[in-house]
Coordinates of C-alpha atoms and ligand atoms in Angstrom, one line a residue:
M1 CA -6.1 98.5 -24.6
A2 CA -2.6 99.4 -24.6
D3 CA -0.2 97.0 -26.2
I4 CA 1.8 95.5 -23.6
L5 CA 6.2 94.9 -23.1
I6 CA 7.4 92.8 -21.1
K7 CA 11.1 92.9 -20.1
N8 CA 13.6 90.6 -19.5
V9 CA 11.5 88.0 -18.4
Y10 CA 11.5 84.5 -17.7
I11 CA 10.4 82.5 -20.0
I12 CA 8.7 78.7 -20.0
D13 CA 6.6 78.0 -23.5
P14 CA 7.4 74.5 -23.2
D15 CA 5.0 74.4 -26.6
N16 CA 7.9 76.3 -28.1
N17 CA 10.5 74.8 -26.2
T18 CA 11.5 78.3 -24.7
N19 CA 13.1 78.0 -21.2
N20 CA 14.8 81.3 -21.5
M21 CA 15.4 85.1 -20.5
G22 CA 13.1 87.3 -23.5
D23 CA 10.7 89.9 -24.1
I24 CA 7.1 89.1 -24.7
F25 CA 5.7 91.6 -26.7
I26 CA 1.2 91.5 -27.2
K27 CA -0.2 93.8 -30.3
N28 CA -4.3 94.0 -29.8
G29 CA -4.4 90.9 -28.0
V30 CA -2.5 88.1 -29.4
F31 CA 1.6 87.3 -28.7
A32 CA 3.7 89.6 -31.2
D33 CA 7.4 89.8 -32.1
P34 CA 9.4 91.7 -29.4
E35 CA 12.0 93.3 -32.5
T36 CA 8.8 95.5 -33.5
A37 CA 7.9 96.6 -30.5
E38 CA 7.1 101.0 -30.7
G39 CA 4.6 103.7 -30.0
N40 CA 2.2 103.3 -27.7
V41 CA 3.8 100.6 -25.4
E42 CA 2.8 100.1 -21.7
I43 CA 6.6 98.4 -20.3
I44 CA 6.8 96.0 -17.9
N45 CA 9.4 95.2 -15.9
G46 CA 9.8 91.3 -15.8
S47 CA 13.1 91.1 -13.9
G48 CA 12.4 88.9 -10.9
L49 CA 9.8 87.1 -12.8
K50 CA 8.9 83.9 -14.9
A51 CA 6.0 84.3 -17.4
A52 CA 4.2 80.7 -19.1
P53 CA 1.3 80.5 -20.8
G54 CA -2.3 80.8 -19.2
L55 CA -3.6 78.5 -17.0
V56 CA -6.6 75.8 -18.3
D57 CA -8.4 74.4 -15.2
L58 CA -10.7 71.5 -16.8
H59 CA -12.9 71.2 -14.0
V60 CA -14.8 74.2 -12.2
H61 CA -18.0 75.2 -10.3
L62 CA -19.3 78.9 -11.1
R63 CA -22.8 78.0 -9.2
D64 CA -24.2 80.7 -11.9
P65 CA -27.1 80.2 -13.0
G66 CA -29.0 79.6 -10.3
Q67 CA -26.4 79.9 -6.6
T68 CA -24.8 83.5 -6.4
D69 CA -24.7 83.7 -3.0
K70 CA -21.9 80.8 -3.5
E71 CA -20.4 82.0 -6.9
D72 CA -21.1 83.9 -10.6
I73 CA -19.2 84.2 -13.4
L74 CA -18.0 87.2 -12.5
S75 CA -16.3 86.5 -9.6
G76 CA -15.1 83.1 -10.2
C77 CA -13.0 84.6 -12.5
R78 CA -11.3 87.4 -10.6
A79 CA -10.3 83.8 -8.8
A80 CA -8.9 82.3 -11.6
A81 CA -7.0 85.4 -12.5
A82 CA -5.8 85.8 -9.0
G83 CA -5.2 81.6 -9.7
G84 CA -3.0 82.2 -13.3
V85 CA -6.2 80.8 -15.1
T86 CA -7.4 82.3 -17.9
S87 CA -9.3 79.4 -20.1
L88 CA -11.6 77.3 -17.5
L89 CA -14.0 74.7 -18.7
A90 CA -17.8 75.4 -16.5
M91 CA -19.1 72.1 -14.9
P92 CA -22.8 72.3 -15.8
N93 CA -24.1 71.3 -11.8
T94 CA -26.0 74.9 -11.6
V95 CA -29.3 76.0 -10.8
P96 CA -31.2 74.6 -13.4
T97 CA -28.8 72.8 -14.9
V98 CA -27.4 73.0 -18.7
D99 CA -29.6 71.5 -20.2
S100 CA -31.2 73.7 -22.4
P101 CA -29.7 75.7 -24.8
G102 CA -31.0 78.8 -22.8
T103 CA -28.9 77.6 -20.3
V104 CA -25.6 77.7 -22.2
E105 CA -27.0 81.2 -24.1
Y106 CA -26.6 82.9 -20.5
I107 CA -23.0 81.1 -19.0
K108 CA -21.7 82.4 -22.4
N109 CA -23.4 86.1 -22.6
K110 CA -23.1 87.1 -19.3
A111 CA -19.1 85.4 -19.5
K112 CA -18.0 87.6 -22.1
D113 CA -17.3 90.4 -19.6
A114 CA -15.0 87.5 -17.2
D115 CA -11.7 88.3 -16.8
A116 CA -11.1 84.3 -17.8
H117 CA -12.4 82.3 -20.7
V118 CA -14.9 80.3 -20.1
Y119 CA -16.2 76.9 -21.6
V120 CA -19.0 75.5 -21.0
V121 CA -20.6 71.9 -20.6
G122 CA -23.4 70.5 -21.3
S123 CA -24.8 68.0 -18.5
I124 CA -25.8 64.5 -20.7
T125 CA -28.7 63.8 -18.3
K126 CA -31.8 66.4 -17.7
G127 CA -31.1 67.7 -14.7
L128 CA -28.6 65.2 -13.9
G129 CA -30.7 62.8 -13.1
G130 CA -29.2 59.9 -15.0
H131 CA -31.6 58.2 -17.2
E132 CA -33.4 60.9 -19.3
A133 CA -30.9 62.3 -22.4
T134 CA -30.0 65.5 -23.1
D135 CA -30.4 66.7 -27.0
I136 CA -26.7 66.7 -27.7
D137 CA -27.1 68.2 -31.1
A138 CA -29.3 71.4 -29.8
L139 CA -26.4 72.2 -26.8
Y140 CA -23.7 72.1 -29.8
E141 CA -25.1 74.8 -31.8
A142 CA -26.2 76.7 -28.3
G143 CA -21.8 76.6 -28.1
I144 CA -20.7 73.6 -25.4
D145 CA -17.4 73.0 -25.6
A146 CA -17.6 70.0 -23.4
L147 CA -20.2 67.1 -22.4
S148 CA -19.9 65.7 -18.4
D149 CA -23.3 64.9 -15.9
D150 CA -20.2 66.1 -12.9
G151 CA -21.0 65.7 -9.6
R152 CA -22.8 62.9 -10.1
P153 CA -21.7 60.0 -12.8
V154 CA -24.2 59.2 -15.5
L155 CA -26.2 56.3 -14.2
D156 CA -28.0 54.9 -17.5
T157 CA -24.7 53.5 -19.2
S158 CA -26.5 52.7 -21.9
I159 CA -26.7 56.6 -21.9
M160 CA -23.6 57.2 -21.2
V161 CA -22.3 55.1 -24.7
K162 CA -24.3 57.2 -27.0
A163 CA -23.1 60.6 -25.0
M164 CA -19.1 59.1 -25.6
Q165 CA -19.7 58.3 -29.5
K166 CA -21.9 61.5 -30.1
A167 CA -19.4 63.8 -28.1
A168 CA -16.4 61.8 -30.2
E169 CA -18.5 62.6 -34.0
L170 CA -18.6 66.5 -32.5
N171 CA -15.0 66.1 -31.3
I172 CA -15.4 67.1 -28.1
P173 CA -14.5 65.3 -24.2
V174 CA -16.4 64.0 -22.6
T175 CA -14.8 64.3 -18.7
A176 CA -16.4 61.9 -16.0
H177 CA -17.2 62.0 -12.6
C178 CA -16.7 58.3 -11.3
E179 CA -18.2 57.0 -8.6
D180 CA -20.2 53.7 -8.3
P181 CA -23.8 54.6 -6.7
Y182 CA -24.7 52.1 -4.7
L183 CA -20.8 51.9 -3.2
A184 CA -21.2 55.6 -2.9
G185 CA -22.8 57.7 0.0
G186 CA -20.3 58.6 3.8
K187 CA -18.7 62.0 4.3
V188 CA -14.6 61.4 4.8
N189 CA -12.7 58.4 2.7
E190 CA -13.5 54.6 4.5
G191 CA -10.3 53.6 6.3
D192 CA -9.1 54.8 9.9
I193 CA -9.7 58.2 9.9
S194 CA -13.3 57.8 8.8
V195 CA -13.3 54.5 12.0
Q196 CA -11.9 56.6 14.6
L197 CA -14.0 59.9 13.2
G198 CA -17.2 57.3 13.5
I199 CA -19.2 58.5 10.4
K200 CA -19.6 56.5 7.3
G201 CA -16.9 56.6 4.5
M202 CA -17.2 56.7 0.9
P203 CA -15.0 53.4 -0.1
R204 CA -11.6 53.7 -2.7
A205 CA -13.7 51.1 -4.4
A206 CA -16.3 53.6 -5.2
E207 CA -13.8 55.6 -7.5
D208 CA -12.3 53.0 -8.6
A209 CA -15.9 50.6 -9.9
G210 CA -16.6 54.1 -12.3
T211 CA -13.5 54.2 -13.6
A212 CA -14.0 50.7 -14.3
R213 CA -16.8 51.1 -16.4
E214 CA -15.6 54.5 -17.6
L215 CA -12.4 52.5 -19.1
S216 CA -14.5 49.2 -20.1
L217 CA -16.7 51.6 -22.8
A218 CA -13.9 54.0 -23.5
A219 CA -12.3 50.5 -24.7
A220 CA -14.7 49.2 -26.1
Y221 CA -16.5 51.6 -28.8
D222 CA -13.2 52.8 -28.9
V223 CA -14.3 56.8 -28.3
P224 CA -12.0 59.2 -26.2
I225 CA -12.6 59.7 -22.3
H226 CA -11.7 61.9 -20.2
I227 CA -11.3 60.7 -16.0
C228 CA -12.0 63.5 -13.2
H229 CA -10.3 64.2 -9.8
V230 CA -8.6 60.9 -10.3
S231 CA -8.0 60.5 -6.0
T232 CA -7.3 56.4 -5.6
C233 CA -4.4 54.4 -6.4
T234 CA -5.6 51.6 -8.3
S235 CA -7.8 53.8 -10.0
A236 CA -4.4 55.5 -10.8
N237 CA -3.0 52.2 -12.0
M238 CA -6.2 50.7 -14.1
I239 CA -5.8 54.1 -15.7
R240 CA -2.0 53.6 -17.3
D241 CA -3.1 50.3 -18.1
A242 CA -5.5 51.3 -20.2
K243 CA -2.9 53.9 -21.7
K244 CA -0.8 50.9 -22.1
A245 CA -3.7 49.3 -24.0
G246 CA -4.6 51.6 -26.7
V247 CA -7.4 52.6 -24.4
K248 CA -8.4 56.9 -25.6
V249 CA -8.3 58.0 -21.8
T250 CA -7.1 61.6 -20.4
A251 CA -6.8 62.2 -16.8
E252 CA -6.8 64.7 -14.2
T253 CA -6.3 64.8 -10.3
A254 CA -6.3 68.0 -7.7
P255 CA -3.9 69.9 -5.7
H256 CA -5.5 69.0 -2.8
Y257 CA -4.9 64.9 -3.8
L258 CA -1.4 65.7 -3.7
M259 CA -0.8 67.5 -1.3
L260 CA -3.1 66.5 1.7
T261 CA -4.5 63.5 2.8
E262 CA -7.1 62.0 5.4
Q263 CA -5.4 63.3 8.7
E264 CA -6.4 66.9 7.9
L265 CA -10.2 65.2 8.2
L266 CA -8.8 65.1 11.9
K267 CA -10.0 68.6 12.1
K268 CA -13.6 68.0 11.6
D269 CA -13.8 70.8 9.4
A270 CA -16.0 71.0 6.4
D271 CA -13.4 72.5 4.0
Y272 CA -11.6 69.5 3.9
R273 CA -14.7 67.7 2.6
M274 CA -15.1 67.0 -0.7
N275 CA -15.4 64.5 -3.6
P276 CA -14.2 62.4 -4.1
P277 CA -12.7 62.9 -0.6
L278 CA -8.6 63.2 0.7
R279 CA -7.1 59.5 0.6
T280 CA -4.0 58.4 2.2
E281 CA -0.6 58.8 2.1
R282 CA -0.4 55.6 -0.8
D283 CA -2.7 57.0 -3.2
R284 CA -1.2 60.5 -2.4
L285 CA 2.2 59.4 -3.5
A286 CA 0.3 57.4 -6.2
M287 CA -1.0 60.0 -8.1
I288 CA 2.5 62.5 -7.6
E289 CA 4.1 59.1 -9.6
A290 CA 1.2 58.7 -12.2
L291 CA 1.3 63.0 -12.7
K292 CA 4.8 62.1 -13.2
D293 CA 4.8 59.3 -16.1
G294 CA 2.3 60.4 -17.7
T295 CA -0.9 58.6 -16.5
I296 CA -2.7 61.3 -15.3
D297 CA -2.2 64.6 -17.6
A298 CA -3.3 67.6 -16.1
I299 CA -4.1 69.1 -12.3
A300 CA -7.4 70.9 -12.5
T301 CA -8.9 72.3 -9.2
D302 CA -12.8 71.3 -9.1
H303 CA -13.4 74.9 -7.3
A304 CA -15.9 74.1 -5.3
P305 CA -17.0 77.0 -3.8
H306 CA -19.5 76.6 -0.6
T307 CA -20.8 79.0 1.3
P308 CA -18.7 79.8 4.7
D309 CA -23.1 78.9 6.7
E310 CA -23.3 76.3 4.5
K311 CA -19.3 75.0 5.4
A312 CA -20.3 75.5 9.6
D313 CA -21.1 72.2 10.1
F314 CA -18.5 69.8 9.9
E315 CA -21.2 66.2 9.3
N316 CA -23.8 68.3 7.2
A317 CA -21.8 70.5 4.5
P318 CA -22.5 70.4 1.1
N319 CA -18.6 68.3 -0.5
G320 CA -16.4 70.7 -2.4
S321 CA -13.6 73.5 -2.1
I322 CA -12.1 76.3 -3.8
G323 CA -9.0 75.9 -5.6
M324 CA -8.5 77.8 -8.4
E325 CA -6.7 81.1 -6.5
T326 CA -3.9 78.5 -4.9
S327 CA -3.3 75.6 -8.1
F328 CA -0.4 76.6 -9.4
A329 CA 1.2 77.8 -6.2
A330 CA 0.2 74.4 -4.5
A331 CA 1.3 72.4 -7.4
Y332 CA 4.3 74.5 -7.1
T333 CA 4.9 73.9 -3.6
V334 CA 4.6 69.8 -4.1
L335 CA 5.4 68.8 -7.0
V336 CA 8.4 71.2 -8.6
K337 CA 10.3 72.8 -5.2
G338 CA 8.9 69.4 -3.8
G339 CA 11.9 68.1 -6.1
V340 CA 9.2 65.6 -8.6
M341 CA 9.1 67.4 -11.6
S342 CA 10.7 70.8 -13.6
E343 CA 8.9 73.8 -13.9
G344 CA 8.1 73.4 -17.8
E345 CA 6.8 70.3 -17.2
L346 CA 3.8 71.6 -14.6
I347 CA 3.2 74.2 -17.4
Q348 CA 2.1 71.8 -19.3
K349 CA 0.2 69.6 -16.7
M350 CA -1.9 72.5 -16.2
S351 CA -1.8 74.5 -19.4
C352 CA -0.7 73.1 -22.4
N353 CA -2.0 69.2 -21.9
P354 CA -5.3 70.7 -20.7
A355 CA -5.7 72.8 -24.0
A356 CA -5.2 70.3 -26.2
I357 CA -7.7 68.0 -24.2
L358 CA -10.7 70.5 -24.7
G359 CA -9.1 71.6 -28.0
I360 CA -8.9 74.6 -27.2
P361 CA -6.5 77.9 -28.9
A362 CA -4.5 77.9 -25.2
G363 CA -1.2 76.5 -23.8
T364 CA 0.9 78.0 -25.6
M365 CA 2.8 82.0 -26.3
Y366 CA 3.4 81.7 -30.5
I367 CA 3.1 84.4 -31.7
G368 CA 0.0 85.5 -33.5
A369 CA -1.4 83.2 -30.4
P370 CA -4.1 84.5 -27.9
A371 CA -1.9 86.8 -25.5
D372 CA -2.8 85.1 -22.3
L373 CA -0.2 84.0 -19.8
F374 CA 0.7 84.6 -16.3
L375 CA 4.1 85.7 -14.1
Y376 CA 5.4 84.2 -10.8
K377 CA 7.7 84.5 -8.1
E378 CA 9.4 82.0 -6.4
E379 CA 8.2 83.8 -3.3
E380 CA 7.1 82.2 -0.1
W381 CA 3.5 83.2 1.3
T382 CA 1.3 81.6 3.5
V383 CA -2.7 80.8 2.1
D384 CA -4.9 83.3 4.2
P385 CA -8.5 82.7 3.1
E386 CA -9.7 86.1 3.7
K387 CA -7.3 87.7 1.0
L388 CA -8.7 85.6 -1.9
H389 CA -11.0 87.1 -5.1
G390 CA -14.2 84.7 -4.9
K391 CA -17.3 84.7 -3.0
S392 CA -16.8 81.6 -0.2
K393 CA -13.5 81.1 1.5
N394 CA -13.7 77.5 1.4
T395 CA -9.9 76.4 0.9
P396 CA -7.8 73.7 2.4
F397 CA -4.7 75.0 2.0
K398 CA -5.7 77.3 4.9
G399 CA -2.8 78.0 6.2
I400 CA 0.0 76.4 4.3
R401 CA 3.3 77.7 3.4
M402 CA 3.2 78.0 -0.5
Y403 CA 6.8 78.8 -2.5
A404 CA 5.3 80.4 -5.6
K405 CA 3.1 82.9 -6.2
V406 CA 0.7 84.2 -8.7
K407 CA 2.0 88.1 -9.7
M408 CA 0.2 89.4 -12.8
T409 CA -2.5 87.9 -15.6
I410 CA -2.9 88.4 -19.1
C411 CA -6.3 87.0 -20.7
G412 CA -6.8 88.2 -24.6
G413 CA -4.0 90.9 -24.0
K414 CA -5.6 92.7 -20.9
I415 CA -4.4 92.9 -17.6
V416 CA -6.6 91.0 -15.3
Y417 CA -4.4 91.0 -12.0
R418 CA -1.8 92.4 -10.4
D419 CA -0.5 91.1 -7.5
Q420 CA -0.4 94.3 -4.4
Ligands
DOR1 O1 -16.2 68.2 -3.9 C1 -17.1 68.3 -4.7 N1 -18.0 68.7 -4.9 N2 -17.3 66.8 -5.4 C2 -18.0 67.1 -6.9 O2 -18.8 66.3 -7.5 C3 -19.3 68.1 -6.7 C4 -18.3 69.4 -6.5 C5 -19.3 70.9 -6.5 O3 -20.5 70.9 -7.0 O4 -19.6 71.3 -4.8

């Protein structure tokens, strides 16, 4: 692996208060002082480009083991690299689920050759069944980095409490898929659009009741919780109030909730169906406001690949959409181009904050840190699903004009993506 010198690039590194032109030197896989660059160095001309610490995506479904027709660890990480994502948190709803040390070891081992750092979530209940606790100590020994039953809520609240307490002890996050199982079901947001389409809706109350439960547990037991894929105005309000009251809560939303609404469902295309569903314009604006005021800490994708065959049937297709290759472009387009926040603030939401939530050495370009970064350009382009790098094509951003493009990604000092 050659050392790399990126010359005359605009550096945005909020962790080190850097927002200026400069050079970046990478030696033996870590950031080094550009003044010391010498010998056999690959020079990259950074003029016209911006550099930021690699993105950290807290919510990714890699589908491996078991569903590798949708995605696998290596293809998912290629998609990550194409989106500037250098670290990702892989959810446990694989086949089998990540409820045993053997499956954790399988993922970690395969991920050694991947184009991104893969962090592993262990499930809280066996088979994500909601009723039988996993052996968290054994999963931790095997190397898990977080706990969740994502894809579903943890049905047995007492198991959730024990997992949150154990996670606090181990200093790893619990990431919560908030959904009341008795209110859940349905295919699109419950409201005018579900009525117009004549199909069962998913009420906002299902998500909100789940959020309320997790916040209550975090408050009562004084332990941290991370709320996944927030999509409703009410959940954002509850998180805001909880933060004010000192509850140890962090939260993420996804680019599709920032850019799209339930109106897309009138196209009757299952690529716009995910759980939680696209909501109303009021909810979309509430997500933007919650990001801006710090209620929501991070933007994560909920990258959920499904094959074209599975997605062909609007009503019966599984929920989920891919997102890692478009997350930065979409978030930049809504938030930076839209005048909501600065590029530095966006990098905080997509790199620094998620790195801190996960407690990993990322989200910074300080000398000596692992050389994870991406280069991007303010450039207009249109998302073409056929040009994406993962195995599945189910993007809700197809045909959308974006205003920033990832040009190169470097992970651990290695160039893992170059835009052609
Ligand atoms: O839309 C979704 N897809 N939401 C989830 O919670 C799970 C995910 C998946 O695994 O496909």
